[in-house]
Amino acid sequence: MEAAIAVLVAQFKAFAGADGSTDTLSKGEFQNLVTSQLPNLVKNSADPAVIEQLMSSLDQNDDGELTFLEFWQLVGRLANQHGGFSR
Amino acid sequence: MEAAIAVLVAQFKAFAGADGSTDTLSKGEFQNLVTSQLPNLVKNSADPAVIEQLMSSLDQNDDGELTFLEFWQLVGRLANQHGGFSR
């Protein structure tokens, strides 16, 4: 599992670092990440309204940037939905 | 990222399915997973007290089993700590 975890951290940082800090995703960085890295888990990511809604549901302190832990909640929710868990 | 996410889901299910349901980790399954899959992220996992403390910090409904989402919180916390994020 550690290799897979390292991939997720490295990809987050790669997208987060597009404009400055590698610690957080701006809305544009988030859209680029979702569109290119989560094409099957997030549908209609080309629609700005989809990205807007997802972003605001995750951005707990509402500062327009997603931390790694905020982003992690999305990935967990998607993995849980698509993983076929009964609970 | 989707391939890495699929690895984490598949590994969770493989360990969770050792004794019955593939949906949740019992304490024994959790210890086996942590010891074999997260050796660098979780130290001293051979110590039952370490596993006990981790398990109870994650098991939000305190039923002695970890769901995928409860387990996901641990992985996120570890990845965040070891990822070198400043926030």
Tab-separated table of N, CA and C in Angstrom:
chain	number	residue	atom	x	y	z
A	1	MET	N	0.804	-1.220	0.000
A	1	MET	CA	0.000	0.000	0.000
A	1	MET	C	0.839	1.272	0.000
A	2	GLU	N	2.057	1.192	0.588
A	2	GLU	CA	2.829	2.429	0.739
A	2	GLU	C	3.206	3.032	-0.610
A	3	ALA	N	3.444	2.177	-1.608
A	3	ALA	CA	3.782	2.702	-2.936
A	3	ALA	C	2.588	3.445	-3.536
A	4	ALA	N	1.392	2.878	-3.363
A	4	ALA	CA	0.191	3.526	-3.902
A	4	ALA	C	-0.071	4.859	-3.194
A	5	ILE	N	0.151	4.886	-1.875
A	5	ILE	CA	-0.028	6.126	-1.109
A	5	ILE	C	0.958	7.188	-1.597
A	6	ALA	N	2.198	6.766	-1.838
A	6	ALA	CA	3.216	7.709	-2.308
A	6	ALA	C	2.855	8.285	-3.670
A	7	VAL	N	2.234	7.479	-4.522
A	7	VAL	CA	1.783	7.970	-5.834
A	7	VAL	C	0.749	9.073	-5.656
A	8	LEU	N	-0.203	8.859	-4.745
A	8	LEU	CA	-1.261	9.854	-4.542
A	8	LEU	C	-0.698	11.165	-3.995
A	9	VAL	N	0.240	11.061	-3.056
A	9	VAL	CA	0.867	12.270	-2.499
A	9	VAL	C	1.652	13.010	-3.585
A	10	ALA	N	2.425	12.246	-4.372
A	10	ALA	CA	3.257	12.877	-5.398
A	10	ALA	C	2.398	13.556	-6.464
A	11	GLN	N	1.302	12.916	-6.851
A	11	GLN	CA	0.428	13.511	-7.862
A	11	GLN	C	-0.255	14.763	-7.320
A	12	PHE	N	-0.706	14.693	-6.079
A	12	PHE	CA	-1.310	15.879	-5.468
A	12	PHE	C	-0.321	17.048	-5.525
A	13	LYS	N	0.916	16.785	-5.107
A	13	LYS	CA	1.919	17.854	-5.083
A	13	LYS	C	2.237	18.382	-6.476
A	14	ALA	N	2.256	17.476	-7.447
A	14	ALA	CA	2.567	17.901	-8.816
A	14	ALA	C	1.513	18.888	-9.318
A	15	PHE	N	0.235	18.567	-9.063
A	15	PHE	CA	-0.829	19.473	-9.521
A	15	PHE	C	-0.895	20.720	-8.639
A	16	ALA	N	-0.708	20.544	-7.340
A	16	ALA	CA	-0.794	21.680	-6.428
A	16	ALA	C	0.326	22.688	-6.682
A	17	GLY	N	1.434	22.196	-7.211
A	17	GLY	CA	2.580	23.073	-7.427
A	17	GLY	C	2.541	23.854	-8.726
A	18	ALA	N	1.479	23.676	-9.509
A	18	ALA	CA	1.427	24.349	-10.818
A	18	ALA	C	1.547	25.859	-10.682
A	19	ASP	N	0.867	26.429	-9.672
A	19	ASP	CA	1.030	27.867	-9.458
A	19	ASP	C	1.422	28.169	-8.014
A	20	GLY	N	2.681	27.955	-7.735
A	20	GLY	CA	3.166	28.318	-6.405
A	20	GLY	C	3.193	27.156	-5.437
A	21	SER	N	2.520	27.324	-4.301
A	21	SER	CA	2.599	26.356	-3.214
A	21	SER	C	2.220	24.948	-3.638
A	22	THR	N	3.012	23.959	-3.205
A	22	THR	CA	2.664	22.557	-3.463
A	22	THR	C	1.769	22.007	-2.374
A	23	ASP	N	1.358	22.859	-1.438
A	23	ASP	CA	0.574	22.376	-0.299
A	23	ASP	C	-0.924	22.378	-0.551
A	24	THR	N	-1.394	23.231	-1.464
A	24	THR	CA	-2.839	23.333	-1.676
A	24	THR	C	-3.175	23.420	-3.164
A	25	LEU	N	-4.403	22.990	-3.470
A	25	LEU	CA	-4.933	23.066	-4.832
A	25	LEU	C	-5.853	24.269	-4.952
A	26	SER	N	-5.567	25.137	-5.913
A	26	SER	CA	-6.528	26.185	-6.273
A	26	SER	C	-7.640	25.538	-7.101
A	27	LYS	N	-8.666	26.300	-7.420
A	27	LYS	CA	-9.762	25.716	-8.192
A	27	LYS	C	-9.286	25.217	-9.561
A	28	GLY	N	-8.431	25.989	-10.213
A	28	GLY	CA	-7.926	25.574	-11.523
A	28	GLY	C	-7.075	24.317	-11.428
A	29	GLU	N	-6.241	24.258	-10.398
A	29	GLU	CA	-5.408	23.069	-10.204
A	29	GLU	C	-6.285	21.849	-9.902
A	30	PHE	N	-7.315	22.075	-9.094
A	30	PHE	CA	-8.232	20.988	-8.740
A	30	PHE	C	-8.918	20.455	-10.001
A	31	GLN	N	-9.381	21.381	-10.849
A	31	GLN	CA	-10.048	20.940	-12.080
A	31	GLN	C	-9.087	20.155	-12.975
A	32	ASN	N	-7.851	20.632	-13.102
A	32	ASN	CA	-6.873	19.904	-13.920
A	32	ASN	C	-6.613	18.511	-13.372
A	33	LEU	N	-6.492	18.417	-12.055
A	33	LEU	CA	-6.241	17.114	-11.433
A	33	LEU	C	-7.419	16.169	-11.669
A	34	VAL	N	-8.621	16.636	-11.386
A	34	VAL	CA	-9.801	15.780	-11.512
A	34	VAL	C	-9.977	15.314	-12.956
A	35	THR	N	-9.842	16.244	-13.893
A	35	THR	CA	-10.058	15.914	-15.294
A	35	THR	C	-9.044	14.888	-15.795
A	36	SER	N	-7.793	15.065	-15.400
A	36	SER	CA	-6.775	14.177	-15.973
A	36	SER	C	-6.549	12.917	-15.140
A	37	GLN	N	-6.777	13.007	-13.817
A	37	GLN	CA	-6.417	11.877	-12.947
A	37	GLN	C	-7.601	11.056	-12.467
A	38	LEU	N	-8.807	11.625	-12.496
A	38	LEU	CA	-9.974	10.909	-11.974
A	38	LEU	C	-11.109	10.874	-13.008
A	39	PRO	N	-10.789	10.528	-14.252
A	39	PRO	CA	-11.803	10.623	-15.314
A	39	PRO	C	-12.957	9.651	-15.139
A	40	ASN	N	-12.704	8.514	-14.515
A	40	ASN	CA	-13.783	7.540	-14.340
A	40	ASN	C	-14.520	7.732	-13.026
A	41	LEU	N	-13.829	8.273	-12.032
A	41	LEU	CA	-14.449	8.433	-10.713
A	41	LEU	C	-15.286	9.705	-10.636
A	42	VAL	N	-14.905	10.735	-11.394
A	42	VAL	CA	-15.691	11.976	-11.413
A	42	VAL	C	-16.167	12.223	-12.842
A	43	LYS	N	-17.467	12.165	-13.012
A	43	LYS	CA	-18.039	12.391	-14.341
A	43	LYS	C	-18.272	13.889	-14.551
A	44	ASN	N	-18.318	14.303	-15.812
A	44	ASN	CA	-18.666	15.686	-16.153
A	44	ASN	C	-17.743	16.718	-15.528
A	45	SER	N	-16.465	16.356	-15.380
A	45	SER	CA	-15.559	17.296	-14.714
A	45	SER	C	-15.212	18.491	-15.613
A	46	ALA	N	-15.586	18.425	-16.887
A	46	ALA	CA	-15.366	19.584	-17.753
A	46	ALA	C	-16.393	20.683	-17.469
A	47	ASP	N	-17.452	20.323	-16.755
A	47	ASP	CA	-18.504	21.285	-16.415
A	47	ASP	C	-18.069	22.113	-15.198
A	48	PRO	N	-17.905	23.423	-15.369
A	48	PRO	CA	-17.443	24.257	-14.248
A	48	PRO	C	-18.350	24.145	-13.019
A	49	ALA	N	-19.650	23.913	-13.246
A	49	ALA	CA	-20.565	23.804	-12.102
A	49	ALA	C	-20.270	22.570	-11.265
A	50	VAL	N	-19.852	21.491	-11.925
A	50	VAL	CA	-19.503	20.265	-11.198
A	50	VAL	C	-18.286	20.524	-10.315
A	51	ILE	N	-17.278	21.161	-10.881
A	51	ILE	CA	-16.058	21.458	-10.134
A	51	ILE	C	-16.352	22.426	-8.986
A	52	GLU	N	-17.159	23.422	-9.280
A	52	GLU	CA	-17.524	24.422	-8.262
A	52	GLU	C	-18.210	23.757	-7.060
A	53	GLN	N	-19.145	22.854	-7.378
A	53	GLN	CA	-19.916	22.206	-6.322
A	53	GLN	C	-19.022	21.272	-5.501
A	54	LEU	N	-18.181	20.497	-6.194
A	54	LEU	CA	-17.262	19.583	-5.503
A	54	LEU	C	-16.307	20.368	-4.614
A	55	MET	N	-15.752	21.417	-5.192
A	55	MET	CA	-14.757	22.221	-4.471
A	55	MET	C	-15.367	22.806	-3.196
A	56	SER	N	-16.569	23.337	-3.313
A	56	SER	CA	-17.146	23.977	-2.126
A	56	SER	C	-17.560	22.942	-1.095
A	57	SER	N	-17.873	21.709	-1.538
A	57	SER	CA	-18.230	20.670	-0.572
A	57	SER	C	-17.010	20.195	0.210
A	58	LEU	N	-15.808	20.417	-0.348
A	58	LEU	CA	-14.580	19.913	0.283
A	58	LEU	C	-13.820	20.972	1.063
A	59	ASP	N	-13.963	22.218	0.632
A	59	ASP	CA	-13.165	23.305	1.184
A	59	ASP	C	-13.762	23.750	2.518
A	60	GLN	N	-13.353	23.036	3.571
A	60	GLN	CA	-14.045	23.210	4.848
A	60	GLN	C	-13.868	24.598	5.441
A	61	ASN	N	-12.705	25.184	5.255
A	61	ASN	CA	-12.529	26.526	5.813
A	61	ASN	C	-12.814	27.606	4.755
A	62	ASP	N	-13.299	27.139	3.594
A	62	ASP	CA	-13.832	28.048	2.586
A	62	ASP	C	-12.842	29.130	2.153
A	63	ASP	N	-11.580	28.733	1.965
A	63	ASP	CA	-10.574	29.720	1.576
A	63	ASP	C	-10.212	29.624	0.095
A	64	GLY	N	-10.949	28.809	-0.676
A	64	GLY	CA	-10.673	28.717	-2.105
A	64	GLY	C	-9.503	27.824	-2.455
A	65	GLU	N	-8.929	27.169	-1.461
A	65	GLU	CA	-7.813	26.249	-1.686
A	65	GLU	C	-8.118	24.936	-0.972
A	66	LEU	N	-7.717	23.829	-1.579
A	66	LEU	CA	-7.894	22.528	-0.935
A	66	LEU	C	-6.570	22.023	-0.389
A	67	THR	N	-6.552	21.696	0.893
A	67	THR	CA	-5.375	21.039	1.468
A	67	THR	C	-5.393	19.567	1.061
A	68	PHE	N	-4.290	18.892	1.352
A	68	PHE	CA	-4.222	17.465	1.056
A	68	PHE	C	-5.321	16.706	1.796
A	69	LEU	N	-5.555	17.049	3.043
A	69	LEU	CA	-6.575	16.311	3.809
A	69	LEU	C	-7.986	16.593	3.305
A	70	GLU	N	-8.234	17.813	2.843
A	70	GLU	CA	-9.538	18.104	2.245
A	70	GLU	C	-9.723	17.277	0.963
A	71	PHE	N	-8.683	17.240	0.136
A	71	PHE	CA	-8.730	16.444	-1.092
A	71	PHE	C	-8.892	14.958	-0.776
A	72	TRP	N	-8.225	14.514	0.289
A	72	TRP	CA	-8.267	13.097	0.675
A	72	TRP	C	-9.701	12.622	0.974
A	73	GLN	N	-10.514	13.530	1.517
A	73	GLN	CA	-11.902	13.174	1.805
A	73	GLN	C	-12.657	12.841	0.523
A	74	LEU	N	-12.392	13.597	-0.525
A	74	LEU	CA	-13.045	13.319	-1.808
A	74	LEU	C	-12.648	11.950	-2.332
A	75	VAL	N	-11.350	11.675	-2.319
A	75	VAL	CA	-10.877	10.396	-2.854
A	75	VAL	C	-11.488	9.238	-2.062
A	76	GLY	N	-11.555	9.382	-0.743
A	76	GLY	CA	-12.144	8.327	0.078
A	76	GLY	C	-13.616	8.113	-0.238
A	77	ARG	N	-14.339	9.202	-0.417
A	77	ARG	CA	-15.768	9.112	-0.729
A	77	ARG	C	-15.978	8.410	-2.072
A	78	LEU	N	-15.165	8.795	-3.076
A	78	LEU	CA	-15.271	8.177	-4.400
A	78	LEU	C	-14.888	6.705	-4.356
A	79	ALA	N	-13.795	6.407	-3.662
A	79	ALA	CA	-13.339	5.014	-3.577
A	79	ALA	C	-14.379	4.169	-2.860
A	80	ASN	N	-14.988	4.727	-1.843
A	80	ASN	CA	-16.007	4.003	-1.084
A	80	ASN	C	-17.243	3.727	-1.949
A	81	GLN	N	-17.653	4.742	-2.722
A	81	GLN	CA	-18.824	4.571	-3.599
A	81	GLN	C	-18.576	3.517	-4.673
A	82	HIS	N	-17.384	3.582	-5.275
A	82	HIS	CA	-17.102	2.707	-6.401
A	82	HIS	C	-16.522	1.366	-5.959
A	83	GLY	N	-16.211	1.247	-4.681
A	83	GLY	CA	-15.564	0.027	-4.202
A	83	GLY	C	-16.530	-1.117	-3.949
A	84	GLY	N	-17.826	-0.801	-3.999
A	84	GLY	CA	-18.805	-1.854	-3.793
A	84	GLY	C	-18.935	-2.315	-2.357
A	85	PHE	N	-18.685	-1.389	-1.421
A	85	PHE	CA	-18.845	-1.734	-0.008
A	85	PHE	C	-20.324	-1.661	0.353
A	86	SER	N	-20.743	-2.546	1.237
A	86	SER	CA	-22.160	-2.529	1.611
A	86	SER	C	-22.395	-1.593	2.784
A	87	ARG	N	-21.340	-1.075	3.398
A	87	ARG	CA	-21.481	-0.128	4.503
A	87	ARG	C	-20.242	0.774	4.573
B	1	MET	N	-3.980	8.487	-10.970
B	1	MET	CA	-4.339	8.255	-9.567
B	1	MET	C	-5.311	7.095	-9.401
B	2	GLU	N	-6.136	6.851	-10.452
B	2	GLU	CA	-7.178	5.831	-10.272
B	2	GLU	C	-6.593	4.445	-10.036
B	3	ALA	N	-5.449	4.160	-10.656
B	3	ALA	CA	-4.822	2.849	-10.450
B	3	ALA	C	-4.361	2.702	-9.000
B	4	ALA	N	-3.794	3.779	-8.455
B	4	ALA	CA	-3.320	3.736	-7.062
B	4	ALA	C	-4.494	3.587	-6.096
B	5	ILE	N	-5.593	4.275	-6.390
B	5	ILE	CA	-6.786	4.173	-5.549
B	5	ILE	C	-7.329	2.738	-5.581
B	6	ALA	N	-7.329	2.147	-6.777
B	6	ALA	CA	-7.826	0.771	-6.914
B	6	ALA	C	-6.968	-0.213	-6.126
B	7	VAL	N	-5.663	0.045	-6.073
B	7	VAL	CA	-4.771	-0.811	-5.276
B	7	VAL	C	-5.159	-0.746	-3.806
B	8	LEU	N	-5.416	0.453	-3.314
B	8	LEU	CA	-5.751	0.603	-1.889
B	8	LEU	C	-7.078	-0.088	-1.558
B	9	VAL	N	-8.066	0.062	-2.438
B	9	VAL	CA	-9.363	-0.595	-2.217
B	9	VAL	C	-9.193	-2.122	-2.236
B	10	ALA	N	-8.442	-2.614	-3.225
B	10	ALA	CA	-8.271	-4.067	-3.355
B	10	ALA	C	-7.532	-4.654	-2.162
B	11	GLN	N	-6.515	-3.929	-1.683
B	11	GLN	CA	-5.758	-4.425	-0.530
B	11	GLN	C	-6.621	-4.401	0.727
B	12	PHE	N	-7.390	-3.348	0.892
B	12	PHE	CA	-8.290	-3.293	2.048
B	12	PHE	C	-9.212	-4.507	2.028
B	13	LYS	N	-9.816	-4.783	0.882
B	13	LYS	CA	-10.759	-5.903	0.785
B	13	LYS	C	-10.076	-7.248	1.018
B	14	ALA	N	-8.851	-7.365	0.528
B	14	ALA	CA	-8.135	-8.632	0.702
B	14	ALA	C	-7.922	-8.922	2.185
B	15	PHE	N	-7.515	-7.896	2.947
B	15	PHE	CA	-7.290	-8.104	4.379
B	15	PHE	C	-8.614	-8.208	5.126
B	16	ALA	N	-9.585	-7.382	4.747
B	16	ALA	CA	-10.878	-7.392	5.430
B	16	ALA	C	-11.605	-8.719	5.235
B	17	GLY	N	-11.322	-9.392	4.111
B	17	GLY	CA	-12.023	-10.634	3.816
B	17	GLY	C	-11.426	-11.863	4.462
B	18	ALA	N	-10.356	-11.689	5.254
B	18	ALA	CA	-9.697	-12.857	5.850
B	18	ALA	C	-10.665	-13.676	6.697
B	19	ASP	N	-11.504	-13.007	7.480
B	19	ASP	CA	-12.501	-13.756	8.248
B	19	ASP	C	-13.904	-13.209	7.982
B	20	GLY	N	-14.445	-13.596	6.857
B	20	GLY	CA	-15.825	-13.224	6.580
B	20	GLY	C	-15.958	-11.979	5.728
B	21	SER	N	-16.681	-10.989	6.222
B	21	SER	CA	-17.025	-9.808	5.429
B	21	SER	C	-15.808	-9.083	4.873
B	22	THR	N	-15.893	-8.689	3.589
B	22	THR	CA	-14.811	-7.894	2.999
B	22	THR	C	-15.045	-6.404	3.227
B	23	ASP	N	-16.082	-6.076	3.982
B	23	ASP	CA	-16.426	-4.670	4.171
B	23	ASP	C	-15.714	-4.009	5.346
B	24	THR	N	-15.324	-4.807	6.342
B	24	THR	CA	-14.726	-4.213	7.541
B	24	THR	C	-13.514	-5.015	8.010
B	25	LEU	N	-12.627	-4.301	8.708
B	25	LEU	CA	-11.438	-4.918	9.313
B	25	LEU	C	-11.692	-5.168	10.790
B	26	SER	N	-11.528	-6.409	11.215
B	26	SER	CA	-11.487	-6.693	12.654
B	26	SER	C	-10.122	-6.252	13.183
B	27	LYS	N	-9.948	-6.325	14.491
B	27	LYS	CA	-8.665	-5.896	15.051
B	27	LYS	C	-7.506	-6.735	14.511
B	28	GLY	N	-7.709	-8.043	14.407
B	28	GLY	CA	-6.657	-8.925	13.890
B	28	GLY	C	-6.328	-8.617	12.441
B	29	GLU	N	-7.367	-8.390	11.652
B	29	GLU	CA	-7.156	-8.051	10.233
B	29	GLU	C	-6.431	-6.712	10.112
B	30	PHE	N	-6.819	-5.770	10.952
B	30	PHE	CA	-6.174	-4.447	10.941
B	30	PHE	C	-4.693	-4.570	11.266
B	31	GLN	N	-4.385	-5.372	12.304
B	31	GLN	CA	-2.976	-5.551	12.665
B	31	GLN	C	-2.190	-6.197	11.524
B	32	ASN	N	-2.763	-7.198	10.887
B	32	ASN	CA	-2.067	-7.840	9.769
B	32	ASN	C	-1.829	-6.858	8.628
B	33	LEU	N	-2.826	-6.058	8.337
B	33	LEU	CA	-2.686	-5.078	7.251
B	33	LEU	C	-1.593	-4.060	7.583
B	34	VAL	N	-1.669	-3.493	8.782
B	34	VAL	CA	-0.704	-2.453	9.162
B	34	VAL	C	0.719	-3.007	9.159
B	35	THR	N	0.892	-4.200	9.735
B	35	THR	CA	2.226	-4.782	9.842
B	35	THR	C	2.823	-5.073	8.470
B	36	SER	N	2.001	-5.599	7.568
B	36	SER	CA	2.567	-6.009	6.282
B	36	SER	C	2.530	-4.911	5.219
B	37	GLN	N	1.556	-4.012	5.308
B	37	GLN	CA	1.375	-3.032	4.233
B	37	GLN	C	1.855	-1.626	4.580
B	38	LEU	N	1.962	-1.318	5.855
B	38	LEU	CA	2.349	0.048	6.247
B	38	LEU	C	3.545	0.037	7.197
B	39	PRO	N	4.579	-0.737	6.870
B	39	PRO	CA	5.691	-0.906	7.819
B	39	PRO	C	6.481	0.372	8.083
B	40	ASN	N	6.516	1.259	7.098
B	40	ASN	CA	7.274	2.496	7.297
B	40	ASN	C	6.421	3.627	7.843
B	41	LEU	N	5.119	3.572	7.566
B	41	LEU	CA	4.231	4.649	8.004
B	41	LEU	C	3.771	4.450	9.446
B	42	VAL	N	3.678	3.183	9.883
B	42	VAL	CA	3.282	2.908	11.275
B	42	VAL	C	4.401	2.119	11.946
B	43	LYS	N	5.016	2.745	12.932
B	43	LYS	CA	6.105	2.079	13.646
B	43	LYS	C	5.534	1.254	14.796
B	44	ASN	N	6.285	0.243	15.217
B	44	ASN	CA	5.919	-0.551	16.398
B	44	ASN	C	4.567	-1.220	16.271
B	45	SER	N	4.219	-1.623	15.044
B	45	SER	CA	2.891	-2.216	14.873
B	45	SER	C	2.811	-3.626	15.447
B	46	ALA	N	3.957	-4.190	15.826
B	46	ALA	CA	3.915	-5.499	16.480
B	46	ALA	C	3.440	-5.369	17.925
B	47	ASP	N	3.454	-4.150	18.447
B	47	ASP	CA	3.027	-3.905	19.829
B	47	ASP	C	1.493	-3.830	19.890
B	48	PRO	N	0.861	-4.759	20.607
B	48	PRO	CA	-0.606	-4.753	20.665
B	48	PRO	C	-1.174	-3.429	21.166
B	49	ALA	N	-0.445	-2.727	22.032
B	49	ALA	CA	-0.945	-1.456	22.559
B	49	ALA	C	-1.014	-0.394	21.455
B	50	VAL	N	-0.078	-0.448	20.521
B	50	VAL	CA	-0.081	0.507	19.405
B	50	VAL	C	-1.318	0.270	18.534
B	51	ILE	N	-1.563	-1.001	18.228
B	51	ILE	CA	-2.720	-1.351	17.393
B	51	ILE	C	-4.026	-1.001	18.121
B	52	GLU	N	-4.059	-1.312	19.392
B	52	GLU	CA	-5.259	-1.018	20.200
B	52	GLU	C	-5.579	0.477	20.177
B	53	GLN	N	-4.538	1.281	20.355
B	53	GLN	CA	-4.741	2.725	20.428
B	53	GLN	C	-5.171	3.279	19.063
B	54	LEU	N	-4.514	2.814	18.002
B	54	LEU	CA	-4.864	3.257	16.652
B	54	LEU	C	-6.296	2.874	16.309
B	55	MET	N	-6.606	1.628	16.618
B	55	MET	CA	-7.929	1.102	16.278
B	55	MET	C	-9.015	1.911	16.982
B	56	SER	N	-8.823	2.186	18.254
B	56	SER	CA	-9.889	2.887	18.979
B	56	SER	C	-9.974	4.350	18.543
B	57	SER	N	-8.859	4.903	18.052
B	57	SER	CA	-8.914	6.291	17.580
B	57	SER	C	-9.670	6.392	16.247
B	58	LEU	N	-9.775	5.261	15.528
B	58	LEU	CA	-10.396	5.274	14.203
B	58	LEU	C	-11.828	4.761	14.196
B	59	ASP	N	-12.107	3.877	15.145
B	59	ASP	CA	-13.404	3.189	15.154
B	59	ASP	C	-14.454	4.112	15.753
B	60	GLN	N	-15.024	4.954	14.885
B	60	GLN	CA	-15.872	6.037	15.395
B	60	GLN	C	-17.138	5.542	16.071
B	61	ASN	N	-17.709	4.455	15.570
B	61	ASN	CA	-18.920	3.963	16.223
B	61	ASN	C	-18.589	2.857	17.233
B	62	ASP	N	-17.272	2.637	17.434
B	62	ASP	CA	-16.809	1.791	18.534
B	62	ASP	C	-17.392	0.375	18.490
B	63	ASP	N	-17.477	-0.200	17.291
B	63	ASP	CA	-18.046	-1.546	17.185
B	63	ASP	C	-16.981	-2.622	16.986
B	64	GLY	N	-15.703	-2.254	17.131
B	64	GLY	CA	-14.644	-3.242	17.014
B	64	GLY	C	-14.284	-3.603	15.581
B	65	GLU	N	-14.890	-2.914	14.623
B	65	GLU	CA	-14.604	-3.153	13.202
B	65	GLU	C	-14.344	-1.802	12.537
B	66	LEU	N	-13.407	-1.789	11.588
B	66	LEU	CA	-13.142	-0.556	10.841
B	66	LEU	C	-13.741	-0.655	9.449
B	67	THR	N	-14.558	0.324	9.086
B	67	THR	CA	-15.038	0.420	7.706
B	67	THR	C	-13.919	0.991	6.832
B	68	PHE	N	-14.147	0.948	5.522
B	68	PHE	CA	-13.175	1.522	4.596
B	68	PHE	C	-12.952	3.007	4.890
B	69	LEU	N	-14.035	3.726	5.162
B	69	LEU	CA	-13.881	5.170	5.403
B	69	LEU	C	-13.165	5.460	6.718
B	70	GLU	N	-13.383	4.630	7.730
B	70	GLU	CA	-12.640	4.799	8.985
B	70	GLU	C	-11.150	4.539	8.727
B	71	PHE	N	-10.845	3.477	7.995
B	71	PHE	CA	-9.455	3.168	7.656
B	71	PHE	C	-8.828	4.278	6.805
B	72	TRP	N	-9.628	4.834	5.906
B	72	TRP	CA	-9.144	5.892	4.998
B	72	TRP	C	-8.643	7.112	5.774
B	73	GLN	N	-9.272	7.404	6.909
B	73	GLN	CA	-8.829	8.535	7.732
B	73	GLN	C	-7.415	8.327	8.242
B	74	LEU	N	-7.100	7.087	8.619
B	74	LEU	CA	-5.741	6.795	9.086
B	74	LEU	C	-4.734	7.007	7.964
B	75	VAL	N	-5.039	6.472	6.793
B	75	VAL	CA	-4.088	6.586	5.681
B	75	VAL	C	-3.859	8.060	5.332
B	76	GLY	N	-4.927	8.841	5.333
B	76	GLY	CA	-4.786	10.262	5.038
B	76	GLY	C	-3.924	10.986	6.057
B	77	ARG	N	-4.138	10.656	7.325
B	77	ARG	CA	-3.356	11.276	8.399
B	77	ARG	C	-1.879	10.918	8.250
B	78	LEU	N	-1.594	9.652	7.970
B	78	LEU	CA	-0.205	9.217	7.809
B	78	LEU	C	0.429	9.850	6.572
B	79	ALA	N	-0.313	9.863	5.477
B	79	ALA	CA	0.223	10.440	4.239
B	79	ALA	C	0.491	11.926	4.427
B	80	ASN	N	-0.396	12.587	5.144
B	80	ASN	CA	-0.235	14.018	5.388
B	80	ASN	C	0.999	14.305	6.256
B	81	GLN	N	1.191	13.475	7.290
B	81	GLN	CA	2.351	13.646	8.178
B	81	GLN	C	3.663	13.425	7.440
B	82	HIS	N	3.672	12.354	6.623
B	82	HIS	CA	4.921	11.977	5.972
B	82	HIS	C	5.130	12.688	4.641
B	83	GLY	N	4.106	13.395	4.180
B	83	GLY	CA	4.193	14.030	2.869
B	83	GLY	C	4.936	15.347	2.880
B	84	GLY	N	5.244	15.843	4.081
B	84	GLY	CA	5.990	17.091	4.159
B	84	GLY	C	5.165	18.316	3.806
B	85	PHE	N	3.860	18.256	4.094
B	85	PHE	CA	3.019	19.424	3.855
B	85	PHE	C	3.193	20.406	5.014
B	86	SER	N	3.142	21.677	4.674
B	86	SER	CA	3.305	22.661	5.745
B	86	SER	C	1.978	23.008	6.394
B	87	ARG	N	0.878	22.538	5.791
B	87	ARG	CA	-0.441	22.771	6.379
B	87	ARG	C	-1.376	21.670	5.959
